[in-house]
Coordinates of N, CA and C in Angstrom, one line a residue:
M29 N 0.7 -1.4 -0.2 CA 0.0 -0.2 0.0 C 0.8 1.3 0.1
N30 N 1.9 1.4 0.7 CA 2.7 2.3 0.4 C 3.8 2.2 -0.9
E31 N 3.5 3.3 -1.6 CA 4.5 3.2 -2.8 C 5.5 4.5 -2.4
S32 N 6.5 4.2 -3.1 CA 7.5 5.4 -3.3 C 6.9 7.0 -3.1
D33 N 6.3 6.9 -4.5 CA 6.2 8.1 -5.2 C 4.3 8.9 -4.5
S34 N 4.8 10.0 -5.2 CA 2.9 10.4 -4.3 C 2.2 10.5 -6.2
T35 N 2.3 9.5 -6.5 CA 1.2 9.1 -7.4 C 0.1 8.8 -7.0
P36 N -1.6 9.5 -7.2 CA -2.5 9.4 -6.9 C -2.3 7.8 -7.1
R37 N -3.6 6.7 -6.4 CA -3.6 5.4 -6.6 C -5.0 4.8 -6.9
I38 N -5.3 4.2 -7.7 CA -7.0 3.7 -7.9 C -7.3 3.4 -5.9
G39 N -8.4 4.0 -6.1 CA -9.0 3.8 -4.4 C -8.4 4.6 -3.7
Q40 N -8.1 5.5 -4.0 CA -7.0 5.8 -2.7 C -8.0 7.4 -2.5
I41 N -8.1 7.5 -1.2 CA -8.9 8.4 -0.8 C -8.7 10.5 -0.3
V42 N -9.3 10.9 -1.3 CA -8.9 12.1 -1.6 C -9.8 13.4 -1.1
L43 N -9.5 14.4 -0.5 CA -10.5 16.0 -0.3 C -10.0 17.0 -1.1
I44 N -11.0 17.3 -1.8 CA -10.9 17.7 -2.8 C -11.3 19.7 -2.1
N45 N -10.4 20.4 -3.3 CA -10.0 21.5 -2.3 C -10.6 22.5 -3.4
K46 N -10.9 22.4 -4.4 CA -11.5 23.4 -4.9 C -12.4 23.6 -5.9
G47 N -13.5 24.1 -6.2 CA -15.1 23.4 -7.1 C -15.6 23.6 -5.9
R48 N -16.7 23.1 -7.0 CA -18.0 23.2 -6.2 C -18.2 21.9 -5.0
D49 N -17.3 20.9 -5.3 CA -17.4 20.1 -3.9 C -16.0 20.5 -3.2
A50 N -15.5 21.3 -2.9 CA -14.4 21.8 -1.8 C -15.1 21.1 -0.7
G51 N -14.1 20.7 0.2 CA -14.4 20.2 1.3 C -14.9 18.5 1.8
Q52 N -15.1 18.1 0.5 CA -16.2 16.7 0.3 C -14.7 15.6 0.2
F53 N -14.9 14.3 1.0 CA -14.2 13.2 0.5 C -14.6 12.6 -0.7
A54 N -13.4 12.6 -1.9 CA -14.1 11.1 -3.1 C -13.0 10.6 -3.0
V55 N -13.1 9.1 -3.9 CA -12.0 8.0 -4.2 C -11.8 8.5 -5.4
I56 N -10.1 8.3 -5.6 CA -10.1 8.0 -7.2 C -10.5 7.0 -8.0
I57 N -11.1 6.5 -9.1 CA -12.1 5.6 -9.6 C -10.8 5.1 -11.0
R58 N -10.2 5.8 -11.5 CA -10.0 6.0 -12.0 C -8.0 7.6 -12.6
H59 N -6.9 7.2 -13.7 CA -6.4 8.0 -13.9 C -6.1 7.9 -15.1
I60 N -6.8 9.3 -15.4 CA -6.9 9.9 -16.9 C -5.4 9.9 -17.4
D61 N -4.6 10.6 -17.3 CA -3.0 11.0 -17.6 C -2.5 11.7 -16.1
E62 N -1.0 12.4 -16.2 CA -0.3 12.3 -15.2 C -1.1 13.8 -14.3
R63 N -1.7 14.5 -15.1 CA -2.9 15.7 -14.6 C -3.9 15.3 -13.8
F64 N -4.4 14.4 -14.6 CA -6.0 14.2 -14.2 C -6.5 13.1 -13.6
V65 N -7.4 13.1 -13.0 CA -8.2 11.5 -12.5 C -9.3 11.7 -12.5
L66 N -10.4 10.4 -12.2 CA -11.6 10.7 -12.3 C -11.7 10.4 -10.9
I67 N -13.0 10.8 -10.0 CA -13.2 10.8 -8.4 C -14.7 10.9 -8.0
A68 N -15.0 10.0 -7.6 CA -16.4 9.7 -7.4 C -16.6 9.4 -5.8
D69 N -17.9 9.4 -5.6 CA -18.7 8.7 -4.0 C -19.6 8.5 -3.3
G70 N -20.2 7.9 -4.7 CA -21.0 6.9 -4.3 C -22.8 8.1 -4.1
D71 N -22.4 9.1 -4.1 CA -23.3 9.5 -3.3 C -24.1 10.8 -4.4
K72 N -23.5 11.9 -4.5 CA -23.9 13.1 -5.2 C -22.9 12.5 -6.8
R73 N -21.3 12.4 -6.8 CA -21.5 11.9 -7.9 C -20.9 9.9 -7.7
K74 N -22.0 9.8 -8.6 CA -22.1 8.2 -8.8 C -20.9 7.7 -9.8
F75 N -21.1 6.6 -9.7 CA -19.7 5.8 -10.3 C -19.8 6.0 -11.9
D76 N -21.3 6.0 -12.1 CA -21.1 6.1 -13.8 C -21.3 7.9 -14.4
S77 N -21.1 8.4 -13.4 CA -20.9 10.0 -14.1 C -19.8 10.7 -12.8
P78 N -18.4 10.5 -13.0 CA -17.6 10.5 -12.0 C -16.9 12.0 -12.4
K79 N -16.5 12.6 -11.9 CA -15.7 14.2 -12.0 C -14.5 13.9 -12.6
K80 N -14.3 14.4 -13.2 CA -12.8 14.5 -13.6 C -12.3 16.1 -12.6
K81 N -10.8 15.8 -12.2 CA -10.0 16.4 -11.3 C -8.7 16.5 -11.8
N82 N -8.1 18.1 -11.3 CA -6.9 18.0 -11.6 C -6.7 17.6 -10.3
I83 N -5.3 17.6 -10.4 CA -4.8 16.3 -8.8 C -3.9 17.2 -8.0
Q84 N -4.0 18.8 -8.5 CA -3.1 19.7 -8.4 C -4.5 20.1 -7.2
H85 N -6.0 20.0 -7.2 CA -7.1 20.5 -6.3 C -7.4 19.5 -5.7
L86 N -6.6 18.4 -5.1 CA -6.9 17.6 -4.5 C -5.8 17.1 -3.0
T87 N -6.5 17.0 -2.4 CA -5.5 16.6 -1.1 C -5.8 14.9 -0.9
C88 N -4.3 14.2 -1.2 CA -4.4 12.9 -1.3 C -3.9 12.5 0.5
Y89 N -4.7 11.6 0.8 CA -4.7 11.0 2.1 C -4.1 9.2 1.7
D90 N -2.8 8.9 3.2 CA -2.1 7.7 2.5 C -2.6 6.7 3.0
Y91 N -4.4 6.5 2.5 CA -5.2 5.5 2.9 C -6.1 5.0 1.6
V92 N -5.9 4.1 1.3 CA -6.2 3.1 0.0 C -7.8 1.9 0.6
S93 N -8.7 2.3 -0.4 CA -9.6 1.1 -0.2 C -9.4 -0.1 -1.2
M94 N -8.9 -1.2 0.0 CA -8.4 -1.9 -1.1 C -9.6 -2.8 -2.1
E95 N -10.8 -2.7 -1.0 CA -12.3 -3.0 -1.6 C -12.8 -2.7 -2.8
V96 N -12.3 -1.4 -2.6 CA -12.8 -0.2 -3.8 C -11.7 -1.0 -4.8
R97 N -10.4 -0.8 -4.9 CA -9.5 -0.6 -5.8 C -9.5 -2.5 -6.6
N98 N -10.0 -4.0 -5.7 CA -10.1 -4.8 -6.2 C -10.8 -5.1 -6.8
S99 N -12.3 -4.2 -6.7 CA -13.3 -4.4 -7.7 C -13.0 -3.8 -8.6
L100 N -12.2 -2.7 -8.7 CA -11.9 -2.0 -10.1 C -11.1 -2.8 -11.1
I101 N -10.0 -3.5 -10.1 CA -9.4 -4.7 -11.2 C -9.9 -5.8 -11.4
E102 N -10.8 -6.2 -10.6 CA -11.2 -7.2 -11.2 C -12.1 -7.0 -12.2
A103 N -13.7 -6.1 -11.4 CA -14.5 -6.3 -12.4 C -15.2 -5.1 -13.7
G104 N -13.7 -3.9 -13.3 CA -14.0 -2.7 -13.9 C -14.5 -1.5 -13.3
R105 N -15.3 -2.0 -12.8 CA -16.1 -1.2 -11.7 C -16.5 -1.4 -10.7
V106 N -17.6 -0.3 -9.7 CA -17.8 -0.2 -8.5 C -18.9 -0.1 -7.9
T107 N -19.5 -0.5 -7.1 CA -21.1 -0.3 -6.9 C -20.8 0.8 -5.6
N108 N -21.8 2.2 -6.1 CA -21.8 3.4 -5.3 C -21.6 2.8 -3.7
G109 N -23.0 1.7 -3.5 CA -22.7 1.6 -2.1 C -21.1 1.3 -1.1
K110 N -20.6 0.5 -2.3 CA -19.1 0.6 -2.1 C -18.3 1.7 -1.5
L111 N -18.2 2.6 -2.7 CA -17.8 4.0 -2.7 C -18.0 4.7 -0.9
R112 N -19.5 4.6 -0.9 CA -19.8 5.4 0.2 C -19.2 4.6 1.5
W113 N -19.3 2.9 1.5 CA -19.1 2.2 2.6 C -17.6 3.1 3.0
A114 N -16.8 2.6 1.7 CA -15.7 3.0 1.9 C -15.5 4.7 2.5
L115 N -15.3 5.4 2.1 CA -15.5 6.6 2.9 C -15.9 6.9 3.8
G116 N -17.1 6.1 4.5 CA -17.5 5.9 5.6 C -16.3 5.3 6.9
K117 N -16.0 4.5 6.2 CA -14.6 4.0 6.8 C -13.7 4.3 7.2
F118 N -13.1 5.0 6.2 CA -12.3 6.2 6.4 C -12.2 7.2 7.5
V119 N -13.1 7.8 7.3 CA -14.0 9.2 7.8 C -13.8 8.5 9.3
E120 N -14.9 7.2 10.2 CA -14.9 6.6 11.0 C -13.3 6.4 11.6
E121 N -12.3 5.9 10.8 CA -11.2 5.0 11.2 C -10.3 6.3 11.3
E122 N -9.7 6.9 10.5 CA -8.6 7.7 10.0 C -9.1 9.3 10.8
L123 N -10.5 9.6 10.3 CA -10.5 11.4 11.3 C -11.0 11.2 12.5
D124 N -11.1 10.3 13.2 CA -11.2 10.5 14.7 C -9.9 10.7 14.9
V125 N -8.5 10.3 14.5 CA -7.3 10.9 15.3 C -7.0 12.4 14.8
L126 N -8.5 13.1 14.2 CA -7.9 14.9 14.2 C -8.7 14.9 14.9
E127 N -10.2 14.4 15.8 CA -10.8 15.1 16.7 C -9.8 14.8 18.0
K128 N -9.0 13.8 18.3 CA -8.1 13.7 18.9 C -6.6 14.6 19.3
G129 N -7.0 15.8 18.4 CA -6.1 16.7 18.4 C -4.7 16.4 17.8
D130 N -4.4 15.2 17.3 CA -3.6 14.9 16.3 C -3.7 15.3 15.3
S131 N -2.7 15.4 14.3 CA -2.4 15.9 12.9 C -2.7 14.4 12.3
L132 N -3.1 14.6 11.5 CA -3.4 13.4 10.2 C -2.2 12.9 9.2
D133 N -1.1 12.2 9.7 CA 0.4 12.0 8.9 C 0.0 11.5 7.4
G134 N -0.9 10.8 6.8 CA -1.2 10.2 6.0 C -1.3 11.6 5.2
E135 N -1.4 13.0 5.2 CA -2.2 13.8 4.3 C -0.8 14.9 3.4
R136 N -1.3 14.8 2.3 CA -0.2 15.4 1.5 C -0.7 16.0 0.1
R137 N -0.6 16.7 -0.8 CA -1.0 17.1 -2.2 C -0.7 15.7 -3.1
C138 N -1.6 15.7 -3.8 CA -1.5 14.7 -4.9 C -0.5 15.6 -5.8
N139 N 0.6 14.3 -6.4 CA 1.3 15.5 -7.4 C 2.2 14.3 -8.3

């Protein structure tokens, strides 16, 4: 799960920094090129209509949902329910750290 470079990974959780959805979390579901990825959250942004985002407008967390990643690799798609579940699990497990006053170690700019 730890890759040495900071290339965004399929199934990785990101925080949107720019645009209408700023402040919301999403999951990377596909790479378009070195600058752009497709993201979805399974709620407002469904798998079938993902948002194209510049990776410079995202904060990547060092957290990859293996369930989402494996589903995308094996079947080429993922259910919206699984996307929502992965984001809920991330918020529950990882963001509790922030509430305790600690910083989140795996937070960094995508690039």
